[in-house]
mmCIF file of C-alpha atoms in Angstrom:
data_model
loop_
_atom_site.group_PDB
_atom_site.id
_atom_site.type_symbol
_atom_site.label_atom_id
_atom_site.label_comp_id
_atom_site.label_asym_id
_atom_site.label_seq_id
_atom_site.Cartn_x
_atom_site.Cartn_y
_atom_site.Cartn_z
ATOM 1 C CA UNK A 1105 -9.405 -14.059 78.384
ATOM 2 C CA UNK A 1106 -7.719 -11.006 79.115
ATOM 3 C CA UNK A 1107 -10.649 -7.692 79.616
ATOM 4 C CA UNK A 1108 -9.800 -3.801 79.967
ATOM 5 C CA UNK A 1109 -12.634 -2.115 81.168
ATOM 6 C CA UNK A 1110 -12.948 1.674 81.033
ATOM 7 C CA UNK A 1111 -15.296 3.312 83.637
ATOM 8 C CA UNK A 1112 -16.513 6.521 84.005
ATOM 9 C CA UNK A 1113 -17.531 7.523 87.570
ATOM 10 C CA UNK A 1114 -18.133 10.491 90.047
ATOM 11 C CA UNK A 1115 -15.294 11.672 91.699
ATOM 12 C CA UNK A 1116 -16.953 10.767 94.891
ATOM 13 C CA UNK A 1117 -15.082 9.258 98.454
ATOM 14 C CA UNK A 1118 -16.339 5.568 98.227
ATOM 15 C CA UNK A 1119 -16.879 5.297 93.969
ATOM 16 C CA UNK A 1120 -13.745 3.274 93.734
ATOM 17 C CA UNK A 1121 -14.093 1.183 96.592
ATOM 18 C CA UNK A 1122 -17.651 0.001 95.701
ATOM 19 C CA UNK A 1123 -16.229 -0.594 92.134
ATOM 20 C CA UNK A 1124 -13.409 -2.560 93.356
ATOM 21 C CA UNK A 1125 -16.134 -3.953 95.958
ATOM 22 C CA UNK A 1126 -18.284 -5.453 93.150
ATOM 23 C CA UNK A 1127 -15.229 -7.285 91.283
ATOM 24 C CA UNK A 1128 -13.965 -8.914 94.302
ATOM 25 C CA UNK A 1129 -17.141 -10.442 95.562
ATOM 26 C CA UNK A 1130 -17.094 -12.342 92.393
ATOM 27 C CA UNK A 1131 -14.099 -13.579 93.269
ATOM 28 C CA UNK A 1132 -11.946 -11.893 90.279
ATOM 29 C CA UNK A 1133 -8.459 -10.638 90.779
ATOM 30 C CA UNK A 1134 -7.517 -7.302 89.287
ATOM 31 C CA UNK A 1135 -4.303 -7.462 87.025
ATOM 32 C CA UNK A 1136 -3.675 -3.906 87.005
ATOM 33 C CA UNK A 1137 -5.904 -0.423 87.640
ATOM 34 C CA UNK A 1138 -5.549 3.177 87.109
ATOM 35 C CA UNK A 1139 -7.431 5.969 87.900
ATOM 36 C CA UNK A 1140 -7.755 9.678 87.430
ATOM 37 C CA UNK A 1141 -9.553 12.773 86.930
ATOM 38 C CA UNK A 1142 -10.374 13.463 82.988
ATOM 39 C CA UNK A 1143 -10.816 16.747 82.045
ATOM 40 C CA UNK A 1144 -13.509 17.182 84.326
ATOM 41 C CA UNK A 1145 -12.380 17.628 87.857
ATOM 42 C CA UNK A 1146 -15.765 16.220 89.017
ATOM 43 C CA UNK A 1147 -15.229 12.968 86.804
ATOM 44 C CA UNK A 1148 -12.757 10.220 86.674
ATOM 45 C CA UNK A 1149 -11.705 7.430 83.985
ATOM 46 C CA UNK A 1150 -10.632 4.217 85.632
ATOM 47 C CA UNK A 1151 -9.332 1.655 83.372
ATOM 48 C CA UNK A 1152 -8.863 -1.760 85.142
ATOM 49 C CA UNK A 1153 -7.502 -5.231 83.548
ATOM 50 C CA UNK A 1154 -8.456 -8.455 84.480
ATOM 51 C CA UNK A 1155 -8.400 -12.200 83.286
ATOM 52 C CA UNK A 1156 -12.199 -13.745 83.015
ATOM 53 C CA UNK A 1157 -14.997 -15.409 81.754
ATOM 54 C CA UNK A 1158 -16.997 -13.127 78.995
ATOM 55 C CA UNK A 1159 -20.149 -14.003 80.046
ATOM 56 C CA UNK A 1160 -19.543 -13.615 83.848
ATOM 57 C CA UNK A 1161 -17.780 -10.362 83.279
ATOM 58 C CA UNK A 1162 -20.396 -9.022 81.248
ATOM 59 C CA UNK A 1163 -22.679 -9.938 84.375
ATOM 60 C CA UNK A 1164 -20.148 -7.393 86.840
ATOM 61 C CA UNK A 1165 -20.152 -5.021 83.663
ATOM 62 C CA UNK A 1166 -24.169 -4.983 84.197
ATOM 63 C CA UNK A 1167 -24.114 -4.630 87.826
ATOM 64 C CA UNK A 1168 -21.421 -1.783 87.738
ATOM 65 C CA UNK A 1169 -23.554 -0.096 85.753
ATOM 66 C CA UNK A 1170 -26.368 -0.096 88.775
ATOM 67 C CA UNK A 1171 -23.702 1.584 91.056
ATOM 68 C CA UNK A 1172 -25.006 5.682 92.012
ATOM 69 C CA UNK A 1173 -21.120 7.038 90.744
ATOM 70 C CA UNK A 1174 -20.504 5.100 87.634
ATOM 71 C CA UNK A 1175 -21.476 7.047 84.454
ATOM 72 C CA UNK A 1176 -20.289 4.681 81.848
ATOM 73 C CA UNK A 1177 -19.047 1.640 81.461
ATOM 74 C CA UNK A 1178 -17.333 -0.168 77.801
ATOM 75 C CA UNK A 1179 -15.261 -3.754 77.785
ATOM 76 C CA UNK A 1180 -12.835 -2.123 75.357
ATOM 77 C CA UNK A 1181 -11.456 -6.041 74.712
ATOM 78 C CA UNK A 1182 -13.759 -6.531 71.215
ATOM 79 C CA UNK A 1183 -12.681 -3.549 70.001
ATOM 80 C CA UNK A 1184 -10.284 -1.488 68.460
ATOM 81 C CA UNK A 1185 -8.377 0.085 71.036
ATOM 82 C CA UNK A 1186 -5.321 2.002 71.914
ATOM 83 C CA UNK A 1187 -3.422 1.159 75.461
ATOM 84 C CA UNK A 1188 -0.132 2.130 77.076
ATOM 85 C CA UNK A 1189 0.924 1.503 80.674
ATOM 86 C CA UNK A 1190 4.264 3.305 82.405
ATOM 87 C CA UNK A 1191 6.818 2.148 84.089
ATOM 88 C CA UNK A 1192 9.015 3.486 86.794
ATOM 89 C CA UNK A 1193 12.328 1.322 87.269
ATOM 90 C CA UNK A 1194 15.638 1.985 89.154
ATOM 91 C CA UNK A 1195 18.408 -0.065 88.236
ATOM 92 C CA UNK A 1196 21.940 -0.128 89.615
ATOM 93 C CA UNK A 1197 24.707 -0.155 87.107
ATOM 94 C CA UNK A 1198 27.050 -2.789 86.403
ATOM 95 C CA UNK A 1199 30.219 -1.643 85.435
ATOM 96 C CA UNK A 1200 31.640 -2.289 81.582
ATOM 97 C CA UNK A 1201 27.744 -2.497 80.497
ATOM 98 C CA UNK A 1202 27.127 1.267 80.302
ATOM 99 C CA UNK A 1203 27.402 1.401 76.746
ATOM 100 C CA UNK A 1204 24.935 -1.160 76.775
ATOM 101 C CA UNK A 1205 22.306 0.406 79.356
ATOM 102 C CA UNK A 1206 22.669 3.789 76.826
ATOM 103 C CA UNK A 1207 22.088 1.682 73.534
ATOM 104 C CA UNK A 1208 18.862 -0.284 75.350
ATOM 105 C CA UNK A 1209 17.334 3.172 76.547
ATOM 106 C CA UNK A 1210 17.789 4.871 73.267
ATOM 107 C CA UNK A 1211 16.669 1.959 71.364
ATOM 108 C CA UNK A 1212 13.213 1.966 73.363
ATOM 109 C CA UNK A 1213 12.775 5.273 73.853
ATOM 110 C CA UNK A 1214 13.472 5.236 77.109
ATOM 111 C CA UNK A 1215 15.172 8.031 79.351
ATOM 112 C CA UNK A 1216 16.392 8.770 82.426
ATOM 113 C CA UNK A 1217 14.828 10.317 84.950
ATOM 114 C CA UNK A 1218 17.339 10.768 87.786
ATOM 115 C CA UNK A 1219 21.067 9.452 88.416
ATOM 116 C CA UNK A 1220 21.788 9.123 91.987
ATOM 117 C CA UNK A 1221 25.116 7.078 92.876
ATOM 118 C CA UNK A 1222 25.275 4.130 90.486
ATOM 119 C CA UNK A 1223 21.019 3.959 90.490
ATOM 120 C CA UNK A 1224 19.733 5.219 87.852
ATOM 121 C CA UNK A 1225 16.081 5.945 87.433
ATOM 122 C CA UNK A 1226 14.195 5.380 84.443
ATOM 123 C CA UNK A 1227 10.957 6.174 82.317
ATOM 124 C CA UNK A 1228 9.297 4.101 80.528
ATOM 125 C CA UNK A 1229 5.663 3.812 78.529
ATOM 126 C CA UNK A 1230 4.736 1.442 75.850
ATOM 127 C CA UNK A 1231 1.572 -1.643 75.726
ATOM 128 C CA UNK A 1232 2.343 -4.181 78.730
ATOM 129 C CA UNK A 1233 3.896 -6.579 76.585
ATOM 130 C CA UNK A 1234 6.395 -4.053 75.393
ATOM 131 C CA UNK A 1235 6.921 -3.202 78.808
ATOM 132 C CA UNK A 1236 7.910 -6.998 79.953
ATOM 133 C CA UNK A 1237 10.274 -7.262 76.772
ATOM 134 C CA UNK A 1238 11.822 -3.937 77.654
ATOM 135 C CA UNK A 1239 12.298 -5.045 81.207
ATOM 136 C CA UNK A 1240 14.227 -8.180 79.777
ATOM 137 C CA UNK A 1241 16.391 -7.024 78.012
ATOM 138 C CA UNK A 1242 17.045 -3.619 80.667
ATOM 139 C CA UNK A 1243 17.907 -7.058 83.432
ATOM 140 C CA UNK A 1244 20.555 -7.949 80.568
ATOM 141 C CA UNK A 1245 22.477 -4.894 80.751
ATOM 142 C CA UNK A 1246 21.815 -4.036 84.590
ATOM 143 C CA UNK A 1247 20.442 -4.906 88.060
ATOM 144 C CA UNK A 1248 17.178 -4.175 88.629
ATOM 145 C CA UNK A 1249 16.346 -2.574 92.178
ATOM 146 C CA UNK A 1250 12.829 -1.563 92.056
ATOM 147 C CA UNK A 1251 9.822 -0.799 89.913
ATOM 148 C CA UNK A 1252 6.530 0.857 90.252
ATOM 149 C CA UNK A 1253 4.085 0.027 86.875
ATOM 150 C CA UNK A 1254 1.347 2.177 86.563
ATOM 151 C CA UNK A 1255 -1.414 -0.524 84.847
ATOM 152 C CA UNK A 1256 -2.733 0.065 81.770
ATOM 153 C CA UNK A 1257 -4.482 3.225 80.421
ATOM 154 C CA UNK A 1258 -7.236 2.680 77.326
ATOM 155 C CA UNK A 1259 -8.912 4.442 75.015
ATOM 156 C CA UNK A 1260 -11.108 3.246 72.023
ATOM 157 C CA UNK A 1261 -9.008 4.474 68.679
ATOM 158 C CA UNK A 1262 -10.742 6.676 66.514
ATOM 159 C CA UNK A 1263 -13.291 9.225 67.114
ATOM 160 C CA UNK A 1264 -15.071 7.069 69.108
ATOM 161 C CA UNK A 1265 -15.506 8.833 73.480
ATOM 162 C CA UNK A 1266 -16.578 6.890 76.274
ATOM 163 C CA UNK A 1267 -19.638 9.329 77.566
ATOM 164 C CA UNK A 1268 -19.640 12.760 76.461
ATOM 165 C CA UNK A 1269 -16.161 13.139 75.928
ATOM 166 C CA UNK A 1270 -14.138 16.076 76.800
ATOM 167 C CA UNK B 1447 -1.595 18.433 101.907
ATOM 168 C CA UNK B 1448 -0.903 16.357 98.874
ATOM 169 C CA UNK B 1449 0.235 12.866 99.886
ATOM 170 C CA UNK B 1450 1.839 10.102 97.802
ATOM 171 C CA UNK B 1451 1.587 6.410 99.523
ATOM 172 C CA UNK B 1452 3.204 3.805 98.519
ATOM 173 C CA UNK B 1453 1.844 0.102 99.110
ATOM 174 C CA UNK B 1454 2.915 -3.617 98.541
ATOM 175 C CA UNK B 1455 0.130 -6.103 98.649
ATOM 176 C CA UNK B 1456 -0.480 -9.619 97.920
ATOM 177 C CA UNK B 1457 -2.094 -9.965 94.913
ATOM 178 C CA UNK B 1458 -5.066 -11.090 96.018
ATOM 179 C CA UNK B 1459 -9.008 -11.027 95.028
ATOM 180 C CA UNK B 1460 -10.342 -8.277 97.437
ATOM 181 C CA UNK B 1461 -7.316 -6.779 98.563
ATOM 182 C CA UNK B 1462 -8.070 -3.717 96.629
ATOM 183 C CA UNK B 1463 -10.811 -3.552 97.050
ATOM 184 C CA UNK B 1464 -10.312 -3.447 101.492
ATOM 185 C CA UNK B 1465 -7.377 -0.676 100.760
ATOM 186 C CA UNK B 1466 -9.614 1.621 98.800
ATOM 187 C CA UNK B 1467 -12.413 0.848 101.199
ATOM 188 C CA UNK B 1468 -10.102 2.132 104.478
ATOM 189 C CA UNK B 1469 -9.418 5.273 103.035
ATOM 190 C CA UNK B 1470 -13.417 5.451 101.462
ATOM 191 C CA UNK B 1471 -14.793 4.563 105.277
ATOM 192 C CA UNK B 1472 -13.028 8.099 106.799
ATOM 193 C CA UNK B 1473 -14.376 9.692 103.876
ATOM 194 C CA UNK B 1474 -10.889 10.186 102.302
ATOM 195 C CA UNK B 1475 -11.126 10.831 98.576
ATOM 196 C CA UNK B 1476 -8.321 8.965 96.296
ATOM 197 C CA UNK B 1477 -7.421 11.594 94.065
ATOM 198 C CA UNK B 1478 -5.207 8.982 91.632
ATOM 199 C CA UNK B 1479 -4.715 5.455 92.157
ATOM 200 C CA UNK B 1480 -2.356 2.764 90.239
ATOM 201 C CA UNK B 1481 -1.703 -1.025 90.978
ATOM 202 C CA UNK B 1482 0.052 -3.458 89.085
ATOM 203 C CA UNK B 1483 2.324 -6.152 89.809
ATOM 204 C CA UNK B 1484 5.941 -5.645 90.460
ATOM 205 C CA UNK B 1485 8.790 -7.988 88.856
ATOM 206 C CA UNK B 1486 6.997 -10.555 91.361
ATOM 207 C CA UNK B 1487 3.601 -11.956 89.761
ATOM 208 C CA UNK B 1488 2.398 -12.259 93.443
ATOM 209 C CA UNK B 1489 3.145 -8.727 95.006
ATOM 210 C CA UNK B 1490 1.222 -6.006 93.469
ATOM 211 C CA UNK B 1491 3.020 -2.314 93.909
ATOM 212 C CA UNK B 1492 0.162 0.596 94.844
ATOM 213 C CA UNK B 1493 0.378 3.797 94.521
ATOM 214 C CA UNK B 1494 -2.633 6.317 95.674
ATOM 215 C CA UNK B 1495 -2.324 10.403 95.368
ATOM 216 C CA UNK B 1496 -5.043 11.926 98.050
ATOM 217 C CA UNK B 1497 -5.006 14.980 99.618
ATOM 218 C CA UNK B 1498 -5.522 15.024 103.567
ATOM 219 C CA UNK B 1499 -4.751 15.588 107.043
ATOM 220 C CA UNK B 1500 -0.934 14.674 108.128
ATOM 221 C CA UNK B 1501 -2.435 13.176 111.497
ATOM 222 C CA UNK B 1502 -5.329 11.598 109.794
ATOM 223 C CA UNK B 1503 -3.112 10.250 107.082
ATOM 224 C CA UNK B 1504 -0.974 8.823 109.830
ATOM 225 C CA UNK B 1505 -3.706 6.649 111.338
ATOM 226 C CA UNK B 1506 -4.999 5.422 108.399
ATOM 227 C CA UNK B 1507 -1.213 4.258 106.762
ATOM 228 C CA UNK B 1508 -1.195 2.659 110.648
ATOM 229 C CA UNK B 1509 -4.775 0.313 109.663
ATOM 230 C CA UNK B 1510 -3.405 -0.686 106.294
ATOM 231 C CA UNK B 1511 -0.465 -1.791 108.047
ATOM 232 C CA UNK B 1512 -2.968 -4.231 109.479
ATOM 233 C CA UNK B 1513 -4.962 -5.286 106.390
ATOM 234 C CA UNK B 1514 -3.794 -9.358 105.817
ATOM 235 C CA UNK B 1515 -2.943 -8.540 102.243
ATOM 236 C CA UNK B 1516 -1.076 -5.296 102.945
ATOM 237 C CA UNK B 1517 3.037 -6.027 103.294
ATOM 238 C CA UNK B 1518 4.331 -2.912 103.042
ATOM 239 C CA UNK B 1519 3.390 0.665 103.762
ATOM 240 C CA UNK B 1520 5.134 4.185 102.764
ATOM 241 C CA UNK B 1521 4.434 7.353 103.268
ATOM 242 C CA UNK B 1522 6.805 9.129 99.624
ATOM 243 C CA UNK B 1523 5.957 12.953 100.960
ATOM 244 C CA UNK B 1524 8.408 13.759 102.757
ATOM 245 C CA UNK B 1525 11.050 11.740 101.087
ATOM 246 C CA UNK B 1526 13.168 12.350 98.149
ATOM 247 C CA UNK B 1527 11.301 10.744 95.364
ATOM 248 C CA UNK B 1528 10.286 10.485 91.943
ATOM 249 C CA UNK B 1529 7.063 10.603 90.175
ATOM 250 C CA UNK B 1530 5.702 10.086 86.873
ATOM 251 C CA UNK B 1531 2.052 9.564 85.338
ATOM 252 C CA UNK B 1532 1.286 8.509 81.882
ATOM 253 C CA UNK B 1533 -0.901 10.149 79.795
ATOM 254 C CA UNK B 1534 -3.190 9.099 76.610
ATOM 255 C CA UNK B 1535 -4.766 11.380 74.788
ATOM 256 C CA UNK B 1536 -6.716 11.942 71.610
ATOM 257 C CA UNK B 1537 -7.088 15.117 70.059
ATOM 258 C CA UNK B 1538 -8.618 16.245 66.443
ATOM 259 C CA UNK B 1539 -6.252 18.154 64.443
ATOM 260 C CA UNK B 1540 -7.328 21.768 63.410
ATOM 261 C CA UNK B 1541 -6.356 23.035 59.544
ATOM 262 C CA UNK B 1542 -3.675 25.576 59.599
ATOM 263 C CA UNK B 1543 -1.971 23.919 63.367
ATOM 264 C CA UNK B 1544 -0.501 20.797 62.237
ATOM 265 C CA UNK B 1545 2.912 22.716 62.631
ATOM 266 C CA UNK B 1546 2.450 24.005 65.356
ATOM 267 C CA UNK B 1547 0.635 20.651 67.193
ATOM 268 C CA UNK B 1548 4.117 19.041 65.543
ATOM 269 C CA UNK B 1549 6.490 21.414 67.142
ATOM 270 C CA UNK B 1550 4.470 21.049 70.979
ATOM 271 C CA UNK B 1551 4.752 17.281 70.401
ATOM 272 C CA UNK B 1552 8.113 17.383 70.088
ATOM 273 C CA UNK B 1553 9.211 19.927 72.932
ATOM 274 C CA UNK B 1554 7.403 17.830 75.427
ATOM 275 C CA UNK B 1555 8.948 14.730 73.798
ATOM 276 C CA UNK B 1556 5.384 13.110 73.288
ATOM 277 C CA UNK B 1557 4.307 11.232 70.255
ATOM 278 C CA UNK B 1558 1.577 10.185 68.363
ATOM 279 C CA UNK B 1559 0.643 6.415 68.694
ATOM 280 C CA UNK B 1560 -2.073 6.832 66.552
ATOM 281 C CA UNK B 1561 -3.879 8.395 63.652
ATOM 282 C CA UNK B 1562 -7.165 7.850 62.335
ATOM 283 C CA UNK B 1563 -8.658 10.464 60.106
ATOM 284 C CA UNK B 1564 -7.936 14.106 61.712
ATOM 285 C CA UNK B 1565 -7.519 12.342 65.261
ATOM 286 C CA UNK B 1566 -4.356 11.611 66.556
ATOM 287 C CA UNK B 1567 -3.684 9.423 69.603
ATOM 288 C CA UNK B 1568 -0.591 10.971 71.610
ATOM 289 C CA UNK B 1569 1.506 9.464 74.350
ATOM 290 C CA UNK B 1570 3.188 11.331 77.075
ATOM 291 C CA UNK B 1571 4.653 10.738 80.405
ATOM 292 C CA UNK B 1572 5.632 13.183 83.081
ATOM 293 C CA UNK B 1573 5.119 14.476 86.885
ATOM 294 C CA UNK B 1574 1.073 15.300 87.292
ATOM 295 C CA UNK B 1575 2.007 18.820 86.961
ATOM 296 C CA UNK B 1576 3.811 18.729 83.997
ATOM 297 C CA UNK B 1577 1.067 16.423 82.371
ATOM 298 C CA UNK B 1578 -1.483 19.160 83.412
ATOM 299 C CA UNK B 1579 1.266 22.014 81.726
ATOM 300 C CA UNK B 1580 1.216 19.705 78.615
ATOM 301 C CA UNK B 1581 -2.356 19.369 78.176
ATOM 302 C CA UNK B 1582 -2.778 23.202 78.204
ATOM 303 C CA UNK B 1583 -0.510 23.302 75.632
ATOM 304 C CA UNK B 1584 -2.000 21.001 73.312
ATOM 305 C CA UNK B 1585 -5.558 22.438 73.384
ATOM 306 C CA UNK B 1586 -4.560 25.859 72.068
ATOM 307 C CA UNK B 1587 -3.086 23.789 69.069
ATOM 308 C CA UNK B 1588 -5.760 20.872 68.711
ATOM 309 C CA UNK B 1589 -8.898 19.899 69.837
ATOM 310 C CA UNK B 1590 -8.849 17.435 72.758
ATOM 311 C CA UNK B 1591 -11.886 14.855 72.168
ATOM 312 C CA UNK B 1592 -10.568 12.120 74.773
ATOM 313 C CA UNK B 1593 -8.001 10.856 77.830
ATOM 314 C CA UNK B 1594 -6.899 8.633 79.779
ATOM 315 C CA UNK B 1595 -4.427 9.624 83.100
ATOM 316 C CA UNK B 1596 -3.078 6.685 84.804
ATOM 317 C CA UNK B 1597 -2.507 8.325 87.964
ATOM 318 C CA UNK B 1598 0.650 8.878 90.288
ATOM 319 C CA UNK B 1599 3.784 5.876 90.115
ATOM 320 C CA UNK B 1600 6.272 6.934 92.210
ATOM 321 C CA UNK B 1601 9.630 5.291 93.493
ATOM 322 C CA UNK B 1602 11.728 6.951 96.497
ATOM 323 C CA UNK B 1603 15.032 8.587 95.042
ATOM 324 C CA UNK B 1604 18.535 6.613 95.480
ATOM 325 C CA UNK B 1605 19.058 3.001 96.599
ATOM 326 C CA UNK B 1606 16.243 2.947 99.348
ATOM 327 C CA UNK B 1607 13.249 0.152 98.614
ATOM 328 C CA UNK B 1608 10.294 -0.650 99.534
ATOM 329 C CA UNK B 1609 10.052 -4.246 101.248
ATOM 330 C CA UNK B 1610 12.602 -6.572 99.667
ATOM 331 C CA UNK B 1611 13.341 -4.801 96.707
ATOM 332 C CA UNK B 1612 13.082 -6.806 93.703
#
């Protein structure tokens, strides 16, 4: 089953390795993570996906909480929860599909970040499964040259705040 | 100095986790971090903000090169490139600002993905700096209860790749 986790931790040298540390010993591969400072300089919001076993994740959930930087931990799988992830992708245009590559971005909200030569460079954000579909149909209309996805960001909907908030 | 590296690794239990735990062991603090696969399920793309040392930096690019997972290393500073980070935030609307809040939304071209009561879950995408610009923005027309960065993606500018390319 697919998990996002959000953490909470100390922006300290070493926090994310000994996070990363404590997911790997258990043998579990990370799908995607991101992670930042929040409004808080001093604190950062990592938000990491990964395919597992409830029970044993709720075992690394435990231990992470033991670690000296992390301030919070939530599995935000069980419940309701808002997530986006961005993507970065340059694509080379194929000529008599420009009309095409202009309908896709527009219909996705999608734009352009930078035109260099025939590449074009474009944004993108949406849920990772809206990011696949979008990259579909994008390799329909044009040749894909490179991407860089940023992972997914969480946060529970509502009023509910992981810690003390902003 | 601010530094953007780029990294292709196998995607791999641990390999994170020996990446982050290079730059943790000279003390180096990741100031954003993103990994997620590329258009291949079995290279993940990483992409880590820190400040630091040119020389220092150097040496430590040099090790990765030598982690097993590690495929590619790239050093984006000093080349022409592009960067984006995504941003979700929640933020409780405040009586009399909904036009306003409305009008900033739109200027930035970020929009709600959400809205639960008087919060309102907003999506936005844009250089780290402009993120920051944005966020200033919307407190002094809402009150921000919760985010969620994803960090620095970044792609160099043109036809150049990283590795194979996809």
């Amino acid at each position: 089953m697919r998990h996002i986790i959000s953490i909470l931790l100390q922006n300290e040298a070493g926090a994310l390795a000994r996070v990363a540390g404590l997911f790997a010993a258990r043998g579990y591969n990370i799908d995607s993570l991101t992670v930042a400072a929040t409004h808080d300089p001093q604190v950062s919001r990592l938000s990491l996906v990964l395919q597992g076993d409830e029970e044993v994740i709720d075992q690394i959930i435990k231990q992470s909480r033991k670690l000296v930087d992390v301030l919070e931990v939530a599995d935000l799988t069980a419940r309701l929860h808002l997530e986006s992830e961005l993507l970065i992708v340059k694509v080379r245009t194929v000529a008599g599909n420009g009309d095409a590559l202009d309908a896709c971005l527009y219909r996705h909200r999608a734009f352009p970040i930078d035109e260099s030569g025939d590449i074009r460079t474009i944004q993108f954000a949406g849920p990772g499964s809206v990011v696949d579909s979008f990259l579909g149909e994008l390799a329909a209309v044009s040749s894909l040259v490179e991407l860089a996805r940023s992972g997914t960001a969480a946060l529970e909907r509502g009023d509910a705040v992981l810690g003390a908030g902003i």
